[in-house]
mmCIF file of C-alpha atoms in Angstrom:
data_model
loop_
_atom_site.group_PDB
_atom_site.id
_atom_site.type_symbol
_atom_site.label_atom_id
_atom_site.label_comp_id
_atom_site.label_asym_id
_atom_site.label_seq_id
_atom_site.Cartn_x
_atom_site.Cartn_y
_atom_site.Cartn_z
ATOM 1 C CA UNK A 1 0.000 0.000 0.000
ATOM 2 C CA UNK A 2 1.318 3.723 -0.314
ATOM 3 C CA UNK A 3 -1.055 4.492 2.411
ATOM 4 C CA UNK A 4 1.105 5.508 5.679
ATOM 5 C CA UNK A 5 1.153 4.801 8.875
ATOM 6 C CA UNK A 6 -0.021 8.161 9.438
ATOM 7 C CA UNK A 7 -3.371 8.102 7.445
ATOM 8 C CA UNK A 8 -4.000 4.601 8.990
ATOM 9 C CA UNK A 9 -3.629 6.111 12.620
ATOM 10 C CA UNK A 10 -6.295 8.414 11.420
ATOM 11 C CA UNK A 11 -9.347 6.227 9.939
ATOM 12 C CA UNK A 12 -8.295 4.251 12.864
ATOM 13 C CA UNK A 13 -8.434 7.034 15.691
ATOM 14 C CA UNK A 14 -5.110 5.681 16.767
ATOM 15 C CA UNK A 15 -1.523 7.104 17.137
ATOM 16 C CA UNK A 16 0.923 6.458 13.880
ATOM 17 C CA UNK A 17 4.348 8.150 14.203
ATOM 18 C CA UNK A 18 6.428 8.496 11.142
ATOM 19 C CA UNK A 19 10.073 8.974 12.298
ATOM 20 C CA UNK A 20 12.623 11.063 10.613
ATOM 21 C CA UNK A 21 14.051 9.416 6.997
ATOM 22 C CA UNK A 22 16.509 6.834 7.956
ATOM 23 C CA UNK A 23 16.308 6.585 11.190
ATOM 24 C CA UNK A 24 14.506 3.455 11.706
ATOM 25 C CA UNK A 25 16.059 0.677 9.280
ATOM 26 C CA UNK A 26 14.073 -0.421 6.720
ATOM 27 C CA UNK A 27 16.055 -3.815 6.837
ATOM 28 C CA UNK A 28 13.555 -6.624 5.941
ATOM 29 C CA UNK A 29 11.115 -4.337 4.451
ATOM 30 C CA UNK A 30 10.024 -4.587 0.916
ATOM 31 C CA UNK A 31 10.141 -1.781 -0.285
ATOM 32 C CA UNK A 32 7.371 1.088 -2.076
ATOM 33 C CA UNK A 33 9.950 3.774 -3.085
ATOM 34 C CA UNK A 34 13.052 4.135 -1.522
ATOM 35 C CA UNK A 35 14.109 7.289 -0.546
ATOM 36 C CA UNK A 36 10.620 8.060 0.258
ATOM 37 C CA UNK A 37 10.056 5.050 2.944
ATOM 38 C CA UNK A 38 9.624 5.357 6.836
ATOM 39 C CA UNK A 39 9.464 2.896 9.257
ATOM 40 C CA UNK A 40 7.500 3.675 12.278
ATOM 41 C CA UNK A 41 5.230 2.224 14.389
ATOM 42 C CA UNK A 42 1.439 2.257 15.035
ATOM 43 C CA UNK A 43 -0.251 1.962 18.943
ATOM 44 C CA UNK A 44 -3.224 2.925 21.287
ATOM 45 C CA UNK A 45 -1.547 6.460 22.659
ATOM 46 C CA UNK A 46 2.100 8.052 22.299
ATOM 47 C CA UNK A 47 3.736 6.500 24.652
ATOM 48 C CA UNK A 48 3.111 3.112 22.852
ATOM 49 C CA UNK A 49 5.012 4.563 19.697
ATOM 50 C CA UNK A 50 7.676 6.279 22.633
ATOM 51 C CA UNK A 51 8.439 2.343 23.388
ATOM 52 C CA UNK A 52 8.770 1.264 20.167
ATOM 53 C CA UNK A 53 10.920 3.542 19.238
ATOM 54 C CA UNK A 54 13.106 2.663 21.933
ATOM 55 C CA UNK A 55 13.358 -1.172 20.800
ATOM 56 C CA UNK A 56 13.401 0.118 16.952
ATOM 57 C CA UNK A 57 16.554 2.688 17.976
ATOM 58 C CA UNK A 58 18.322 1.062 21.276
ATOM 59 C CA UNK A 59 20.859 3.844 22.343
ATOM 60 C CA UNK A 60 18.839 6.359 21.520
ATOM 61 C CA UNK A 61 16.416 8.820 23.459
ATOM 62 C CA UNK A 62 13.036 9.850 22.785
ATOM 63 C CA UNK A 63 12.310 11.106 26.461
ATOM 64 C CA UNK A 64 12.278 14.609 25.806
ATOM 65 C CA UNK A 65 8.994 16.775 27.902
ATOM 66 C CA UNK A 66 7.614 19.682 26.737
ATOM 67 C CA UNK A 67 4.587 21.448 28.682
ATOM 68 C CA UNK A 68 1.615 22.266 27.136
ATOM 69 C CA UNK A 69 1.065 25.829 26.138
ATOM 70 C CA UNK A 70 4.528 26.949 25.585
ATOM 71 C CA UNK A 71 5.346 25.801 22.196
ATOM 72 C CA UNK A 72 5.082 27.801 19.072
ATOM 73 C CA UNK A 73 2.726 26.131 16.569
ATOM 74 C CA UNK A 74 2.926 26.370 12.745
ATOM 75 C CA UNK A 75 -0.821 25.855 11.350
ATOM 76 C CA UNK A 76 -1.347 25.211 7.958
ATOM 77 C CA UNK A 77 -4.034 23.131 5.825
ATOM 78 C CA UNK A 78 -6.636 23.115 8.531
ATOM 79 C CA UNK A 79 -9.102 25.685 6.127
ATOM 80 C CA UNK A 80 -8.856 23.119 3.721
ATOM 81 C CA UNK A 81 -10.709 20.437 6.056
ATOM 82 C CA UNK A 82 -13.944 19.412 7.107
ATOM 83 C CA UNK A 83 -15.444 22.021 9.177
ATOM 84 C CA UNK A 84 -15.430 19.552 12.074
ATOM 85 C CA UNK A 85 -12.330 18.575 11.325
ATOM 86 C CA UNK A 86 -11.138 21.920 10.697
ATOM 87 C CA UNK A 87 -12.591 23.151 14.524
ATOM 88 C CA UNK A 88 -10.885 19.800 16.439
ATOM 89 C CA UNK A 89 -7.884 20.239 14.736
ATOM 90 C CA UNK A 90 -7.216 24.213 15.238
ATOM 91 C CA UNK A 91 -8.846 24.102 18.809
ATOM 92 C CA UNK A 92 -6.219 20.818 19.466
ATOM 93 C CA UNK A 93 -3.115 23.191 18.067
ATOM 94 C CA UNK A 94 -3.982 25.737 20.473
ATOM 95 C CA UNK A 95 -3.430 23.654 23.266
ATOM 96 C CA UNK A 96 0.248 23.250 22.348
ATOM 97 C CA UNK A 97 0.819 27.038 22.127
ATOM 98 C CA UNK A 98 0.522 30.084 20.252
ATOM 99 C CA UNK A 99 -0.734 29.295 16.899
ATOM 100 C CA UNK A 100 0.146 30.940 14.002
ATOM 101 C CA UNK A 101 -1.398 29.553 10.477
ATOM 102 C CA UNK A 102 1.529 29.682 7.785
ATOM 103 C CA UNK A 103 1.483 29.109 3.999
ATOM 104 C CA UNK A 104 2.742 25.855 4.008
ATOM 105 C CA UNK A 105 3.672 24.475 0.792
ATOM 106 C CA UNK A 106 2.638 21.528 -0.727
ATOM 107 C CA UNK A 107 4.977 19.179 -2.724
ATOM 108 C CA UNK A 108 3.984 20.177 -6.005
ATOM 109 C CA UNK A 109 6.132 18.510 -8.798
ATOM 110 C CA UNK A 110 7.290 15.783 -6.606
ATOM 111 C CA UNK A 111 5.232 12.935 -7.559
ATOM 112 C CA UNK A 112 7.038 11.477 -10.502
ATOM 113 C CA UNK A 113 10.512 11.076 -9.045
ATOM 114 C CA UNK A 114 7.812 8.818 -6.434
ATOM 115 C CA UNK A 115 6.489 7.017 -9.371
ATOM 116 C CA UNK A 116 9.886 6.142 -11.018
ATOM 117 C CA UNK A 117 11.116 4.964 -7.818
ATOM 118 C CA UNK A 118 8.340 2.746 -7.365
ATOM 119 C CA UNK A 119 8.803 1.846 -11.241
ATOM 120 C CA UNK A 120 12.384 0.540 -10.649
ATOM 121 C CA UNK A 121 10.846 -1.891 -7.987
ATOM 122 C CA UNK A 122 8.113 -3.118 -9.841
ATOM 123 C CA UNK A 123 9.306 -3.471 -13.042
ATOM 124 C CA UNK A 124 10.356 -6.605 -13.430
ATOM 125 C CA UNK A 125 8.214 -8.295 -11.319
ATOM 126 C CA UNK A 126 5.518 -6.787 -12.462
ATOM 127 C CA UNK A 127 6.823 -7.924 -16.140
ATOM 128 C CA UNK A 128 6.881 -11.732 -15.241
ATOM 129 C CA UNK A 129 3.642 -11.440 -12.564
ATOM 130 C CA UNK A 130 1.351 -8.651 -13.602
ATOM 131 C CA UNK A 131 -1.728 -10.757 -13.451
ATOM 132 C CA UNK A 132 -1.177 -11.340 -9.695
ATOM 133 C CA UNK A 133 -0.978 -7.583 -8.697
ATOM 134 C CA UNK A 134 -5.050 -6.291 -7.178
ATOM 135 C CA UNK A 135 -6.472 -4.375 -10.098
ATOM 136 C CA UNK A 136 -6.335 -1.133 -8.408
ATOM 137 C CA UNK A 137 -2.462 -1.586 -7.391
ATOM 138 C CA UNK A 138 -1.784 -3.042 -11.410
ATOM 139 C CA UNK A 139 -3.360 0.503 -12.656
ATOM 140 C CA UNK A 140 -1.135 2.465 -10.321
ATOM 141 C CA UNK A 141 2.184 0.575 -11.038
ATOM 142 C CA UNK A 142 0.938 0.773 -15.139
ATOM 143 C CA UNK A 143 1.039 4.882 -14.431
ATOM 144 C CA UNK A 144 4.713 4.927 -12.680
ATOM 145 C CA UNK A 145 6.461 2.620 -15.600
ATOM 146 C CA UNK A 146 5.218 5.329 -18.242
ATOM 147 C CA UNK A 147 7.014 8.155 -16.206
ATOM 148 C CA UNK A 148 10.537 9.278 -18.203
ATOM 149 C CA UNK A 149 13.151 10.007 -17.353
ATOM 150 C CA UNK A 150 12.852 13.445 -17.923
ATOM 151 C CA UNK A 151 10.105 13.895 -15.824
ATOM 152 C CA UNK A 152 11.477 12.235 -12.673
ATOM 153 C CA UNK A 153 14.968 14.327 -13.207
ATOM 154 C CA UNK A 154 12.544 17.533 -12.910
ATOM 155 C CA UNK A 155 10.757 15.727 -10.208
ATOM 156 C CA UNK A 156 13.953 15.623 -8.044
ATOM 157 C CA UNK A 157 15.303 18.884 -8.671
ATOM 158 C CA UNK A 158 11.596 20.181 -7.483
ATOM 159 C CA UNK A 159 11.909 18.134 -4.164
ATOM 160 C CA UNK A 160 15.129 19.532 -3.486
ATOM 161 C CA UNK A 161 13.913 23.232 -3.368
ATOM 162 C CA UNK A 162 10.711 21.744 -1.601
ATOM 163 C CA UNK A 163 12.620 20.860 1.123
ATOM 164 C CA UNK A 164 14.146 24.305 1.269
ATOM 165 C CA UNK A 165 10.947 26.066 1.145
ATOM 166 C CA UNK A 166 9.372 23.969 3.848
ATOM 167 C CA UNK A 167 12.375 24.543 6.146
ATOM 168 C CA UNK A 168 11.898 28.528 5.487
ATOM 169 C CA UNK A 169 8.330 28.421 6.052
ATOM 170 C CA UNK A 170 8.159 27.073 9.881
ATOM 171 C CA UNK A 171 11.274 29.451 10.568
ATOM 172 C CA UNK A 172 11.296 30.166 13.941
ATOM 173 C CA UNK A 173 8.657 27.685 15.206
ATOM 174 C CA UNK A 174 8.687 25.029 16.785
ATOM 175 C CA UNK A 175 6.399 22.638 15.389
ATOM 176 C CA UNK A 176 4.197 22.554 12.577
ATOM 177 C CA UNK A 177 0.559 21.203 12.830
ATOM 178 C CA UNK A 178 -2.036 19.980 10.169
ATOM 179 C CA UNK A 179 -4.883 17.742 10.045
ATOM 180 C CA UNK A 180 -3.007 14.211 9.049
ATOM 181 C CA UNK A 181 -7.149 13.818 7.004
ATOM 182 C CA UNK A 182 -9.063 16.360 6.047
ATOM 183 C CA UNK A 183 -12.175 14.324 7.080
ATOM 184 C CA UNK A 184 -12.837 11.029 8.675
ATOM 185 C CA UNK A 185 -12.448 7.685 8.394
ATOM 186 C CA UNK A 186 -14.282 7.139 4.719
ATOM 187 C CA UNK A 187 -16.640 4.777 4.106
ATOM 188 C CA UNK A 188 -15.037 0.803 3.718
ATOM 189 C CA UNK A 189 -16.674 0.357 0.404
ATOM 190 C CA UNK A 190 -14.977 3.723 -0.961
ATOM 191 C CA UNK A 191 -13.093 3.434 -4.084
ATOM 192 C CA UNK A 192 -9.592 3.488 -3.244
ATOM 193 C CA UNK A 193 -8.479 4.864 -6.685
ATOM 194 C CA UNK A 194 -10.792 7.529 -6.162
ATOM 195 C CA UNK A 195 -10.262 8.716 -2.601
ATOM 196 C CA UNK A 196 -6.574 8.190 -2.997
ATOM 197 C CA UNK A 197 -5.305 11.584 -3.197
ATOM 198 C CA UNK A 198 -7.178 13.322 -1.013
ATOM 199 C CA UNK A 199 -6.139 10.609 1.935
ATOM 200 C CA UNK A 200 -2.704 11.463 1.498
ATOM 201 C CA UNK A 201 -2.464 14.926 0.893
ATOM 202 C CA UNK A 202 -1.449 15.938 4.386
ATOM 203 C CA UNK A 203 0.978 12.868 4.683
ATOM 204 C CA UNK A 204 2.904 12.683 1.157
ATOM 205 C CA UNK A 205 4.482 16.270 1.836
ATOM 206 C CA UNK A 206 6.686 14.397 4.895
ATOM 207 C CA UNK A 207 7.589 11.461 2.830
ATOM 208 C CA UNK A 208 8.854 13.736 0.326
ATOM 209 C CA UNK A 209 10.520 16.002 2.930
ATOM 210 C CA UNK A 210 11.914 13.046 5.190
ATOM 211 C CA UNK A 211 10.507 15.130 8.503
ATOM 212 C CA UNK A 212 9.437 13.039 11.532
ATOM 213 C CA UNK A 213 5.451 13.564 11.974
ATOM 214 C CA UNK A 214 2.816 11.896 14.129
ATOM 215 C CA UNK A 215 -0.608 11.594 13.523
ATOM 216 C CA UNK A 216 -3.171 11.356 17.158
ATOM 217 C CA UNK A 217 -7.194 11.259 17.396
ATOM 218 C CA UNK A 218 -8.332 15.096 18.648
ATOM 219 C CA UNK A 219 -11.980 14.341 19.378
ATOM 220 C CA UNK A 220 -15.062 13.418 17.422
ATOM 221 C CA UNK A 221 -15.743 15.517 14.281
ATOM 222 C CA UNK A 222 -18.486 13.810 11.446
ATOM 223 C CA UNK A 223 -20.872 11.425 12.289
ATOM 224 C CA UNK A 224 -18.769 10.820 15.874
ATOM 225 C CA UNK A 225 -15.910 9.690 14.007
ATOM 226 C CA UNK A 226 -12.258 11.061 15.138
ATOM 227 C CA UNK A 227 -10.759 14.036 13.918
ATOM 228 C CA UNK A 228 -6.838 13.479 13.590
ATOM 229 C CA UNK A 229 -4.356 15.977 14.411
ATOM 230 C CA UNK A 230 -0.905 15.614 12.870
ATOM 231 C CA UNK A 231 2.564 17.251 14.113
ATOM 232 C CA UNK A 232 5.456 17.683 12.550
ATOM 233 C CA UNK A 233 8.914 18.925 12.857
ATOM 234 C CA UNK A 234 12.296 19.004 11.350
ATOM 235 C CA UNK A 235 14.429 16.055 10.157
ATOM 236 C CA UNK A 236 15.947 14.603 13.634
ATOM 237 C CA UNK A 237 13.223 16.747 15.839
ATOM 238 C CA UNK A 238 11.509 12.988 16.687
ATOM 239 C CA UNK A 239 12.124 13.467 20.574
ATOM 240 C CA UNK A 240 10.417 17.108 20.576
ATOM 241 C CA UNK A 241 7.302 15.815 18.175
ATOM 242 C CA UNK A 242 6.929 12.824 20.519
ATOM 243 C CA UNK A 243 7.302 15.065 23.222
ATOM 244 C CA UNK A 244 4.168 17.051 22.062
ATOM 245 C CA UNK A 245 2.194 14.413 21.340
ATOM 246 C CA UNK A 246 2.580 13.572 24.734
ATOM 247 C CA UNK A 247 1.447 17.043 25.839
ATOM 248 C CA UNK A 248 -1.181 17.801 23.613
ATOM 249 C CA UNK A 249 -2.703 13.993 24.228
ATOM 250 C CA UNK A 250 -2.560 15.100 28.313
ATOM 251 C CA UNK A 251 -4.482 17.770 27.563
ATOM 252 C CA UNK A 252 -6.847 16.674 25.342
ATOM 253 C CA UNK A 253 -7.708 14.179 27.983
ATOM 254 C CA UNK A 254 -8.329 16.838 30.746
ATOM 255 C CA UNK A 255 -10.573 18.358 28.028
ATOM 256 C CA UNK A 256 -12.608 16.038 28.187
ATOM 257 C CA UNK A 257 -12.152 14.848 31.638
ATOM 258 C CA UNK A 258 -15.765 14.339 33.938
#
């Protein structure tokens, strides 16, 4: 699937956390498109994804604290949500600290150096066992073998000055926040060619950019299903986005609290 961990998390009103590029070996892991593959885990709150980042990354700490209220937030993308979604999601960010929305960009331009990558992993396989690739994954993998060259050497010079942009746009912040969906879990029988880019509009931008990001239920938005709120910071910032996770989920809770 090319659906993260992230998006998951969210239909599933569940915690995904997407470390930074690299960080977790992909060892073992067949892979989608390289250079654009995380490894992180899924669990019930943050501090299930804290532990398994500990086994994932032994030697390494993900213990930072931050306090609720005293970070400065990056918003972007929440407009472009649900208007539940949109409310859970910007009343969630405020919790964390000031909040200031910022024209985020999104990874315009990006998408065939994705495709070829997932081309060069396909395309032999696909050669000698097309007929045993799902109909819906065959189409997709059909789409990334008739991306050129050309295209994908654009592609990667556009991610490149993506990734400055991005960095230059949460200047002086330090986190950024978005809804990870900009609506709710979607029906099961949804067609997933249809609904596909608009599920991972919110996510794709970190695969491209390699940031950390974690995705975490922010209270019931359409039809009582869970908004999701995702935060994100800079490559190797996983201790402080785990670290508000863990304060925003603490205060969500005493939101809600009897």
């Amino acid at each position: 699937s090319d659906v993260c961990s992230s998006d998951l998390a969210a239909c599933c009103a569940i915690v995904g956390f997407k470390p930074t590029f690299g960080l977790v070996s992909m060892d073992g892991v067949f892979p989608l498109a390289p250079s654009f593959d995380h490894a992180g885990p899924m669990a019930r709150d943050v501090a299930g994804c804290q532990e398994a980042m500990r086994i994932l990354c032994p030697g390494q700490s993900f213990d930072a604290t931050v306090e609720a209220g005293t970070l400065s937030v990056a918003l972007a993308w929440s407009a472009l949500a649900d208007p539940l979604v949109q409310a859970r999601v910007e009343a969630a960010a405020a919790l964390l600290g000031p909040v200031t929305p910022v024209d985020f960009p999104e990874p315009t331009g990006t998408l065939p150096a994705f495709q070829q990558e997932i081309a060069d992993v396909h395309r032999d396989l696909y050669a000698e066992f097309g007929e045993l690739y799902g109909e819906s994954i065959g189409i997709k993998i059909e789409r990334c073998l008739n991306v050129t060259e050309a295209e994908a050497s654009i592609a990667r010079t556009t991610r490149a000055q993506y990734a400055e942009d991005a960095l230059a746009a949460i200047a002086g912040f330090d986190v950024l926040v978005t809804p990870t969906l900009a609506f709710v879990a979607p029906p099961a029988d949804s067609d997933e060619l249809e609904i596909r880019d608009s599920v991972v509009r919110f996510t794709y931008p970190f695969d491209v950019l390699g940031w950390p990001t974690i995705a975490l239920p922010c209270g019931p938005a359409t039809d009582g299903l869970s908004a999701s709120i995702q935060i994100a910071g800079r490559p190797g910032d996983d201790a402080r986005v785990l670290a508000a996770a863990t304060a925003l989920e603490a205060a969500l809770s005493a939101t809600v609290a009897p």
